[in-house]
Amino acid sequence: MYTLKRVLIRTKDLNRHRILQHLCFFACLLGLPLIAADKVVGINDHVLYRSIAELDVTLAQYDDSQTGHVRINIDWRTMEPSKGTYNTTKMQNLDYFFAACTTRGIRVLVSIAYAPAWANGGHEEMGWPPQNNNDYADFCEWFIERYATYVNSNGKRTFEAIEIWNEPDLCDLFFKGYSRYSADSAIAYANMVKVAGARIMSVRAAMGANDLLICAPVISDTHNVAWYPWMDSFYSVSNVTDYYEVFAWHTYWENSGSTGWLPPELPPCWS
């Protein structure tokens, strides 16, 4: 069975090594049965690009696989093609998706990334960061105000967590304008986390949505020594860990037995 594994660790107090009680997502292929009563199925899915009819098929697959958690990617370029103007069709589809997940009790982790051309200096291709981090924070604020309002019958917020960007360490792909693993990119990303994280904290407090978790640095894989200097540079930015609660990374099954960088927040809980 091919599996992707995600572990979420609380980072507010680095000395306590407190594991996020509500732990993590295990992403499996669609349609796999739940293998034990105490396990929860989670998946990574690209729902933004589906029509409502296609979402109905997706939701039926969630039902069949007993999916309880879903990570979705929100392409900022697609959603806000010009400043303050939003893609009406995508909004309607996401409204439908969040309402359907709420009815089913499915919790949603949202990754928001990739600046549109108007915000990134005119680049049309995917993967560029914004020139002004406040533009990214503005979009996160809009998205949270619209979608953090869904609460299921058990009192749980459907929009469970937000990832600030996606795999920024792979700069040549997802944080363009920098060399892969460069110190400058890590520092630039950390400053984005501080701006966006502060805004998200303010917005969720105003909404009474402090249960919405903030995730960073969302790196691509910890099982590689190349991550050492990038993470050192990220942590060098003053107080960056004050602006998120969950250390998130993407680790892949084929690499999980190797050794590599692991965050200082992580107790020896898995390998």
PDB file of C-alpha atoms in Angstrom:
ATOM      1  CA  MET A   1       0.000   0.000   0.000  1.00  0.00           C
ATOM      2  CA  TYR A   2       1.409   3.409  -0.989  1.00  0.00           C
ATOM      3  CA  THR A   3       1.048   5.929   1.816  1.00  0.00           C
ATOM      4  CA  LEU A   4       1.962   9.547   2.382  1.00  0.00           C
ATOM      5  CA  LYS A   5       2.457  10.515   6.001  1.00  0.00           C
ATOM      6  CA  ARG A   6       2.102  13.938   7.613  1.00  0.00           C
ATOM      7  CA  VAL A   7       2.967  14.686  11.227  1.00  0.00           C
ATOM      8  CA  LEU A   8       1.859  17.912  12.906  1.00  0.00           C
ATOM      9  CA  ILE A   9       3.825  19.074  15.931  1.00  0.00           C
ATOM     10  CA  ARG A  10       3.018  21.967  18.266  1.00  0.00           C
ATOM     11  CA  THR A  11       5.870  24.493  18.224  1.00  0.00           C
ATOM     12  CA  LYS A  12       4.711  27.223  20.601  1.00  0.00           C
ATOM     13  CA  ASP A  13       7.115  26.136  23.316  1.00  0.00           C
ATOM     14  CA  LEU A  14      10.187  24.449  21.868  1.00  0.00           C
ATOM     15  CA  ASN A  15      11.439  23.311  25.274  1.00  0.00           C
ATOM     16  CA  ARG A  16       8.336  21.352  26.197  1.00  0.00           C
ATOM     17  CA  HIS A  17       8.250  19.150  23.101  1.00  0.00           C
ATOM     18  CA  ARG A  18       4.470  18.948  23.361  1.00  0.00           C
ATOM     19  CA  ILE A  19       3.017  16.827  20.593  1.00  0.00           C
ATOM     20  CA  LEU A  20      -0.130  18.253  19.128  1.00  0.00           C
ATOM     21  CA  GLN A  21      -2.796  16.181  20.844  1.00  0.00           C
ATOM     22  CA  HIS A  22      -4.874  16.080  17.816  1.00  0.00           C
ATOM     23  CA  LEU A  23      -1.910  14.654  15.951  1.00  0.00           C
ATOM     24  CA  CYS A  24      -1.773  14.104  12.312  1.00  0.00           C
ATOM     25  CA  PHE A  25      -3.027  13.132   8.967  1.00  0.00           C
ATOM     26  CA  PHE A  26      -2.216   9.881   7.238  1.00  0.00           C
ATOM     27  CA  ALA A  27      -2.818  10.280   3.535  1.00  0.00           C
ATOM     28  CA  CYS A  28      -3.806   7.133   1.682  1.00  0.00           C
ATOM     29  CA  LEU A  29      -5.084   6.463  -1.782  1.00  0.00           C
ATOM     30  CA  LEU A  30      -8.739   7.120  -2.444  1.00  0.00           C
ATOM     31  CA  GLY A  31     -10.964   4.099  -1.944  1.00  0.00           C
ATOM     32  CA  LEU A  32      -8.845   2.213   0.567  1.00  0.00           C
ATOM     33  CA  PRO A  33     -10.889   0.765   3.432  1.00  0.00           C
ATOM     34  CA  LEU A  34     -10.294   1.791   7.012  1.00  0.00           C
ATOM     35  CA  ILE A  35      -8.001  -0.872   8.397  1.00  0.00           C
ATOM     36  CA  ALA A  36      -8.781  -0.461  12.097  1.00  0.00           C
ATOM     37  CA  ALA A  37     -11.515   1.146  14.151  1.00  0.00           C
ATOM     38  CA  ASP A  38      -9.086   3.537  15.857  1.00  0.00           C
ATOM     39  CA  LYS A  39      -7.518   4.779  12.616  1.00  0.00           C
ATOM     40  CA  VAL A  40      -8.646   7.780  10.585  1.00  0.00           C
ATOM     41  CA  VAL A  41      -8.266   7.946   6.817  1.00  0.00           C
ATOM     42  CA  GLY A  42      -6.914  11.196   5.408  1.00  0.00           C
ATOM     43  CA  ILE A  43      -6.062  12.139   1.846  1.00  0.00           C
ATOM     44  CA  ASN A  44      -4.405  14.865  -0.194  1.00  0.00           C
ATOM     45  CA  ASP A  45      -6.747  16.046  -2.941  1.00  0.00           C
ATOM     46  CA  HIS A  46      -6.954  18.712  -5.652  1.00  0.00           C
ATOM     47  CA  VAL A  47     -10.606  19.689  -5.453  1.00  0.00           C
ATOM     48  CA  LEU A  48     -10.149  23.275  -6.638  1.00  0.00           C
ATOM     49  CA  TYR A  49     -10.072  22.140 -10.249  1.00  0.00           C
ATOM     50  CA  ARG A  50     -13.318  20.118 -10.201  1.00  0.00           C
ATOM     51  CA  SER A  51     -16.869  21.016 -11.147  1.00  0.00           C
ATOM     52  CA  ILE A  52     -19.717  20.377  -8.730  1.00  0.00           C
ATOM     53  CA  ALA A  53     -20.622  17.212 -10.659  1.00  0.00           C
ATOM     54  CA  GLU A  54     -17.028  16.012 -10.324  1.00  0.00           C
ATOM     55  CA  LEU A  55     -17.034  16.953  -6.637  1.00  0.00           C
ATOM     56  CA  ASP A  56     -20.065  14.691  -6.136  1.00  0.00           C
ATOM     57  CA  VAL A  57     -17.987  11.783  -7.447  1.00  0.00           C
ATOM     58  CA  THR A  58     -15.125  12.793  -5.145  1.00  0.00           C
ATOM     59  CA  LEU A  59     -17.418  13.012  -2.125  1.00  0.00           C
ATOM     60  CA  ALA A  60     -18.838   9.569  -2.865  1.00  0.00           C
ATOM     61  CA  GLN A  61     -15.275   8.239  -2.834  1.00  0.00           C
ATOM     62  CA  TYR A  62     -14.731   9.926   0.520  1.00  0.00           C
ATOM     63  CA  ASP A  63     -17.836   8.147   1.806  1.00  0.00           C
ATOM     64  CA  ASP A  64     -16.676   4.779   0.498  1.00  0.00           C
ATOM     65  CA  SER A  65     -13.194   5.160   2.008  1.00  0.00           C
ATOM     66  CA  GLN A  66     -14.458   6.598   5.324  1.00  0.00           C
ATOM     67  CA  THR A  67     -12.260   9.635   4.821  1.00  0.00           C
ATOM     68  CA  GLY A  68     -12.140  11.870   7.881  1.00  0.00           C
ATOM     69  CA  HIS A  69      -9.481  14.424   6.900  1.00  0.00           C
ATOM     70  CA  VAL A  70      -8.652  16.083   3.577  1.00  0.00           C
ATOM     71  CA  ARG A  71      -5.762  18.350   2.600  1.00  0.00           C
ATOM     72  CA  ILE A  72      -6.587  20.625  -0.320  1.00  0.00           C
ATOM     73  CA  ASN A  73      -4.404  23.087  -2.203  1.00  0.00           C
ATOM     74  CA  ILE A  74      -5.695  26.564  -2.951  1.00  0.00           C
ATOM     75  CA  ASP A  75      -3.876  28.201  -5.838  1.00  0.00           C
ATOM     76  CA  TRP A  76      -3.925  31.909  -5.042  1.00  0.00           C
ATOM     77  CA  ARG A  77      -3.356  32.663  -8.760  1.00  0.00           C
ATOM     78  CA  THR A  78      -6.595  30.933  -9.690  1.00  0.00           C
ATOM     79  CA  MET A  79      -8.666  32.397  -6.885  1.00  0.00           C
ATOM     80  CA  GLU A  80      -7.641  36.079  -7.084  1.00  0.00           C
ATOM     81  CA  PRO A  81      -6.748  36.927 -10.693  1.00  0.00           C
ATOM     82  CA  SER A  82      -6.627  40.647  -9.829  1.00  0.00           C
ATOM     83  CA  LYS A  83      -6.387  42.402  -6.492  1.00  0.00           C
ATOM     84  CA  GLY A  84      -9.677  42.101  -4.614  1.00  0.00           C
ATOM     85  CA  THR A  85     -11.417  40.229  -7.463  1.00  0.00           C
ATOM     86  CA  TYR A  86     -12.189  36.541  -6.874  1.00  0.00           C
ATOM     87  CA  ASN A  87     -13.023  33.633  -9.169  1.00  0.00           C
ATOM     88  CA  THR A  88     -16.792  33.270  -8.784  1.00  0.00           C
ATOM     89  CA  THR A  89     -16.996  29.726 -10.157  1.00  0.00           C
ATOM     90  CA  LYS A  90     -14.234  28.450  -7.890  1.00  0.00           C
ATOM     91  CA  MET A  91     -15.841  30.179  -4.911  1.00  0.00           C
ATOM     92  CA  GLN A  92     -19.168  28.475  -5.597  1.00  0.00           C
ATOM     93  CA  ASN A  93     -17.495  25.090  -5.969  1.00  0.00           C
ATOM     94  CA  LEU A  94     -15.550  25.547  -2.738  1.00  0.00           C
ATOM     95  CA  ASP A  95     -18.731  26.664  -0.954  1.00  0.00           C
ATOM     96  CA  TYR A  96     -20.333  23.415  -2.082  1.00  0.00           C
ATOM     97  CA  PHE A  97     -17.304  21.369  -1.037  1.00  0.00           C
ATOM     98  CA  PHE A  98     -17.034  22.874   2.448  1.00  0.00           C
ATOM     99  CA  ALA A  99     -20.774  22.466   3.031  1.00  0.00           C
ATOM    100  CA  ALA A 100     -20.584  18.809   1.958  1.00  0.00           C
ATOM    101  CA  CYS A 101     -17.557  18.151   4.176  1.00  0.00           C
ATOM    102  CA  THR A 102     -19.354  19.793   7.090  1.00  0.00           C
ATOM    103  CA  THR A 103     -22.347  17.485   6.652  1.00  0.00           C
ATOM    104  CA  ARG A 104     -20.014  14.475   6.663  1.00  0.00           C
ATOM    105  CA  GLY A 105     -17.879  15.674   9.575  1.00  0.00           C
ATOM    106  CA  ILE A 106     -14.760  15.784   7.379  1.00  0.00           C
ATOM    107  CA  ARG A 107     -12.023  18.165   8.565  1.00  0.00           C
ATOM    108  CA  VAL A 108     -10.127  20.158   5.937  1.00  0.00           C
ATOM    109  CA  LEU A 109      -6.485  21.260   5.940  1.00  0.00           C
ATOM    110  CA  VAL A 110      -5.913  24.079   3.448  1.00  0.00           C
ATOM    111  CA  SER A 111      -2.601  24.887   1.749  1.00  0.00           C
ATOM    112  CA  ILE A 112      -2.539  28.400   0.252  1.00  0.00           C
ATOM    113  CA  ALA A 113       0.286  29.167  -2.148  1.00  0.00           C
ATOM    114  CA  TYR A 114       1.542  30.713  -5.404  1.00  0.00           C
ATOM    115  CA  ALA A 115       1.189  34.413  -6.040  1.00  0.00           C
ATOM    116  CA  PRO A 116      -0.704  35.681  -9.102  1.00  0.00           C
ATOM    117  CA  ALA A 117       1.161  37.756 -11.652  1.00  0.00           C
ATOM    118  CA  TRP A 118      -0.202  41.049 -10.315  1.00  0.00           C
ATOM    119  CA  ALA A 119       1.407  40.243  -6.925  1.00  0.00           C
ATOM    120  CA  ASN A 120       4.661  38.562  -7.967  1.00  0.00           C
ATOM    121  CA  GLY A 121       6.195  41.034 -10.406  1.00  0.00           C
ATOM    122  CA  GLY A 122       4.479  39.836 -13.569  1.00  0.00           C
ATOM    123  CA  HIS A 123       5.397  36.142 -13.681  1.00  0.00           C
ATOM    124  CA  GLU A 124       2.609  33.994 -15.130  1.00  0.00           C
ATOM    125  CA  GLU A 125       3.971  30.583 -14.150  1.00  0.00           C
ATOM    126  CA  MET A 126       3.211  28.862 -10.857  1.00  0.00           C
ATOM    127  CA  GLY A 127       5.575  29.023  -7.900  1.00  0.00           C
ATOM    128  CA  TRP A 128       6.472  32.664  -7.391  1.00  0.00           C
ATOM    129  CA  PRO A 129       6.166  34.294  -3.954  1.00  0.00           C
ATOM    130  CA  PRO A 130       4.566  37.730  -3.589  1.00  0.00           C
ATOM    131  CA  GLN A 131       6.595  40.916  -3.669  1.00  0.00           C
ATOM    132  CA  ASN A 132       4.522  42.224  -0.767  1.00  0.00           C
ATOM    133  CA  ASN A 133       3.698  39.700   1.958  1.00  0.00           C
ATOM    134  CA  ASN A 134       0.648  41.743   2.921  1.00  0.00           C
ATOM    135  CA  ASP A 135      -0.988  40.773  -0.378  1.00  0.00           C
ATOM    136  CA  TYR A 136      -0.679  37.124   0.642  1.00  0.00           C
ATOM    137  CA  ALA A 137      -1.967  37.930   4.132  1.00  0.00           C
ATOM    138  CA  ASP A 138      -4.932  39.774   2.585  1.00  0.00           C
ATOM    139  CA  PHE A 139      -5.872  36.681   0.585  1.00  0.00           C
ATOM    140  CA  CYS A 140      -5.515  34.397   3.607  1.00  0.00           C
ATOM    141  CA  GLU A 141      -7.768  36.775   5.551  1.00  0.00           C
ATOM    142  CA  TRP A 142     -10.414  36.707   2.831  1.00  0.00           C
ATOM    143  CA  PHE A 143     -10.296  32.920   2.597  1.00  0.00           C
ATOM    144  CA  ILE A 144     -10.563  32.406   6.357  1.00  0.00           C
ATOM    145  CA  GLU A 145     -13.429  34.844   6.715  1.00  0.00           C
ATOM    146  CA  ARG A 146     -15.334  32.951   4.046  1.00  0.00           C
ATOM    147  CA  TYR A 147     -14.564  29.331   4.957  1.00  0.00           C
ATOM    148  CA  ALA A 148     -13.840  29.192   8.687  1.00  0.00           C
ATOM    149  CA  THR A 149     -17.553  29.678   9.339  1.00  0.00           C
ATOM    150  CA  TYR A 150     -18.465  26.021   8.692  1.00  0.00           C
ATOM    151  CA  VAL A 151     -18.977  23.981  11.881  1.00  0.00           C
ATOM    152  CA  ASN A 152     -20.221  20.385  11.936  1.00  0.00           C
ATOM    153  CA  SER A 153     -22.869  18.822  14.169  1.00  0.00           C
ATOM    154  CA  ASN A 154     -20.210  17.845  16.710  1.00  0.00           C
ATOM    155  CA  GLY A 155     -19.125  21.457  17.081  1.00  0.00           C
ATOM    156  CA  LYS A 156     -15.883  20.917  15.140  1.00  0.00           C
ATOM    157  CA  ARG A 157     -14.742  23.514  12.630  1.00  0.00           C
ATOM    158  CA  THR A 158     -14.533  22.038   9.136  1.00  0.00           C
ATOM    159  CA  PHE A 159     -11.590  24.280   8.216  1.00  0.00           C
ATOM    160  CA  GLU A 160      -9.161  22.681  10.655  1.00  0.00           C
ATOM    161  CA  ALA A 161      -5.762  24.116   9.722  1.00  0.00           C
ATOM    162  CA  ILE A 162      -3.999  26.338   7.223  1.00  0.00           C
ATOM    163  CA  GLU A 163      -0.561  25.782   5.732  1.00  0.00           C
ATOM    164  CA  ILE A 164       1.428  28.931   4.979  1.00  0.00           C
ATOM    165  CA  TRP A 165       2.643  28.127   1.463  1.00  0.00           C
ATOM    166  CA  ASN A 166       3.795  24.771   0.093  1.00  0.00           C
ATOM    167  CA  GLU A 167       7.328  23.328   0.184  1.00  0.00           C
ATOM    168  CA  PRO A 168       9.146  26.687   0.065  1.00  0.00           C
ATOM    169  CA  ASP A 169      12.504  24.920   0.440  1.00  0.00           C
ATOM    170  CA  LEU A 170      12.146  23.703  -3.169  1.00  0.00           C
ATOM    171  CA  CYS A 171      12.661  27.263  -4.381  1.00  0.00           C
ATOM    172  CA  ASP A 172      13.182  26.402  -8.020  1.00  0.00           C
ATOM    173  CA  LEU A 173       9.671  24.926  -8.078  1.00  0.00           C
ATOM    174  CA  PHE A 174       7.562  26.620  -5.410  1.00  0.00           C
ATOM    175  CA  PHE A 175       9.391  29.746  -4.156  1.00  0.00           C
ATOM    176  CA  LYS A 176      10.976  30.983  -7.330  1.00  0.00           C
ATOM    177  CA  GLY A 177      13.606  33.673  -7.601  1.00  0.00           C
ATOM    178  CA  TYR A 178      15.990  31.857  -5.258  1.00  0.00           C
ATOM    179  CA  SER A 179      18.351  28.906  -5.533  1.00  0.00           C
ATOM    180  CA  ARG A 180      17.136  25.640  -4.023  1.00  0.00           C
ATOM    181  CA  TYR A 181      17.820  25.503  -0.249  1.00  0.00           C
ATOM    182  CA  SER A 182      19.337  28.993  -0.271  1.00  0.00           C
ATOM    183  CA  ALA A 183      19.566  30.871   3.020  1.00  0.00           C
ATOM    184  CA  ASP A 184      17.983  33.944   1.414  1.00  0.00           C
ATOM    185  CA  SER A 185      14.896  31.963   0.476  1.00  0.00           C
ATOM    186  CA  ALA A 186      14.494  30.583   3.989  1.00  0.00           C
ATOM    187  CA  ILE A 187      14.725  34.067   5.467  1.00  0.00           C
ATOM    188  CA  ALA A 188      12.273  35.478   2.916  1.00  0.00           C
ATOM    189  CA  TYR A 189       9.837  32.659   3.668  1.00  0.00           C
ATOM    190  CA  ALA A 190      10.202  33.155   7.442  1.00  0.00           C
ATOM    191  CA  ASN A 191       9.301  36.810   7.014  1.00  0.00           C
ATOM    192  CA  MET A 192       6.233  35.747   5.053  1.00  0.00           C
ATOM    193  CA  VAL A 193       5.269  33.450   7.932  1.00  0.00           C
ATOM    194  CA  LYS A 194       5.528  36.341  10.372  1.00  0.00           C
ATOM    195  CA  VAL A 195       3.307  38.629   8.289  1.00  0.00           C
ATOM    196  CA  ALA A 196       0.724  36.007   7.317  1.00  0.00           C
ATOM    197  CA  GLY A 197       0.747  34.293  10.701  1.00  0.00           C
ATOM    198  CA  ALA A 198       0.117  37.562  12.531  1.00  0.00           C
ATOM    199  CA  ARG A 199      -2.779  38.380  10.220  1.00  0.00           C
ATOM    200  CA  ILE A 200      -4.322  34.912  10.535  1.00  0.00           C
ATOM    201  CA  MET A 201      -4.114  35.090  14.321  1.00  0.00           C
ATOM    202  CA  SER A 202      -5.855  38.458  14.286  1.00  0.00           C
ATOM    203  CA  VAL A 203      -8.612  37.346  11.904  1.00  0.00           C
ATOM    204  CA  ARG A 204      -9.383  34.072  13.660  1.00  0.00           C
ATOM    205  CA  ALA A 205      -9.512  35.830  17.044  1.00  0.00           C
ATOM    206  CA  ALA A 206     -12.021  38.346  15.682  1.00  0.00           C
ATOM    207  CA  MET A 207     -14.144  35.449  14.355  1.00  0.00           C
ATOM    208  CA  GLY A 208     -13.899  33.333  17.498  1.00  0.00           C
ATOM    209  CA  ALA A 209     -12.028  30.744  15.445  1.00  0.00           C
ATOM    210  CA  ASN A 210      -8.858  30.263  17.492  1.00  0.00           C
ATOM    211  CA  ASP A 211      -9.169  26.506  16.959  1.00  0.00           C
ATOM    212  CA  LEU A 212      -8.040  27.060  13.355  1.00  0.00           C
ATOM    213  CA  LEU A 213      -4.400  25.952  13.425  1.00  0.00           C
ATOM    214  CA  ILE A 214      -1.538  27.647  11.581  1.00  0.00           C
ATOM    215  CA  CYS A 215       1.083  25.391   9.977  1.00  0.00           C
ATOM    216  CA  ALA A 216       4.638  26.147   8.836  1.00  0.00           C
ATOM    217  CA  PRO A 217       7.253  25.722   7.403  1.00  0.00           C
ATOM    218  CA  VAL A 218       5.622  23.015   5.243  1.00  0.00           C
ATOM    219  CA  ILE A 219       8.937  21.742   3.874  1.00  0.00           C
ATOM    220  CA  SER A 220       9.112  19.003   1.304  1.00  0.00           C
ATOM    221  CA  ASP A 221      10.900  16.177   3.127  1.00  0.00           C
ATOM    222  CA  THR A 222      13.022  16.020   6.273  1.00  0.00           C
ATOM    223  CA  HIS A 223      14.990  12.911   5.285  1.00  0.00           C
ATOM    224  CA  ASN A 224      17.765  14.753   3.505  1.00  0.00           C
ATOM    225  CA  VAL A 225      20.826  16.509   4.900  1.00  0.00           C
ATOM    226  CA  ALA A 226      20.350  19.348   2.391  1.00  0.00           C
ATOM    227  CA  TRP A 227      17.581  20.691   4.628  1.00  0.00           C
ATOM    228  CA  TYR A 228      19.962  21.466   7.518  1.00  0.00           C
ATOM    229  CA  PRO A 229      21.166  24.923   6.416  1.00  0.00           C
ATOM    230  CA  TRP A 230      17.757  25.940   5.053  1.00  0.00           C
ATOM    231  CA  MET A 231      16.080  25.230   8.381  1.00  0.00           C
ATOM    232  CA  ASP A 232      18.903  26.892  10.299  1.00  0.00           C
ATOM    233  CA  SER A 233      18.297  30.029   8.238  1.00  0.00           C
ATOM    234  CA  PHE A 234      14.544  29.812   8.785  1.00  0.00           C
ATOM    235  CA  TYR A 235      15.016  29.617  12.554  1.00  0.00           C
ATOM    236  CA  SER A 236      17.482  32.514  12.468  1.00  0.00           C
ATOM    237  CA  VAL A 237      14.625  34.944  11.858  1.00  0.00           C
ATOM    238  CA  SER A 238      13.677  36.410  15.210  1.00  0.00           C
ATOM    239  CA  ASN A 239      10.566  34.941  16.866  1.00  0.00           C
ATOM    240  CA  VAL A 240       9.371  33.195  13.709  1.00  0.00           C
ATOM    241  CA  THR A 241       7.946  30.282  15.730  1.00  0.00           C
ATOM    242  CA  ASP A 242       5.586  32.694  17.515  1.00  0.00           C
ATOM    243  CA  TYR A 243       3.556  32.976  14.337  1.00  0.00           C
ATOM    244  CA  TYR A 244       2.444  29.364  13.862  1.00  0.00           C
ATOM    245  CA  GLU A 245       1.416  26.513  16.142  1.00  0.00           C
ATOM    246  CA  VAL A 246       2.090  23.437  14.073  1.00  0.00           C
ATOM    247  CA  PHE A 247       5.334  22.261  12.487  1.00  0.00           C
ATOM    248  CA  ALA A 248       4.219  20.712   9.195  1.00  0.00           C
ATOM    249  CA  TRP A 249       6.267  18.823   6.659  1.00  0.00           C
ATOM    250  CA  HIS A 250       5.670  16.421   3.823  1.00  0.00           C
ATOM    251  CA  THR A 251       7.404  13.113   4.276  1.00  0.00           C
ATOM    252  CA  TYR A 252       7.234  10.280   1.808  1.00  0.00           C
ATOM    253  CA  TRP A 253       7.055   6.596   2.550  1.00  0.00           C
ATOM    254  CA  GLU A 254       9.970   5.636   0.329  1.00  0.00           C
ATOM    255  CA  ASN A 255      12.251   8.001   2.300  1.00  0.00           C
ATOM    256  CA  SER A 256      10.996   7.401   5.825  1.00  0.00           C
ATOM    257  CA  GLY A 257      13.646   4.844   6.745  1.00  0.00           C
ATOM    258  CA  SER A 258      16.551   7.130   5.912  1.00  0.00           C
ATOM    259  CA  THR A 259      18.194   9.627   8.211  1.00  0.00           C
ATOM    260  CA  GLY A 260      18.115  13.358   7.858  1.00  0.00           C
ATOM    261  CA  TRP A 261      17.137  16.625   9.454  1.00  0.00           C
ATOM    262  CA  LEU A 262      14.326  16.543  12.025  1.00  0.00           C
ATOM    263  CA  PRO A 263      12.868  19.612  13.740  1.00  0.00           C
ATOM    264  CA  PRO A 264      13.942  20.482  17.287  1.00  0.00           C
ATOM    265  CA  GLU A 265      10.248  20.418  18.216  1.00  0.00           C
ATOM    266  CA  LEU A 266      10.013  16.700  17.523  1.00  0.00           C
ATOM    267  CA  PRO A 267      10.400  14.153  20.312  1.00  0.00           C
ATOM    268  CA  PRO A 268      11.495  10.638  19.248  1.00  0.00           C
ATOM    269  CA  CYS A 269       7.957   9.523  18.462  1.00  0.00           C
ATOM    270  CA  TRP A 270       8.318   7.832  15.081  1.00  0.00           C
ATOM    271  CA  SER A 271      10.789   6.922  12.405  1.00  0.00           C
TER     272      SER A 271
END
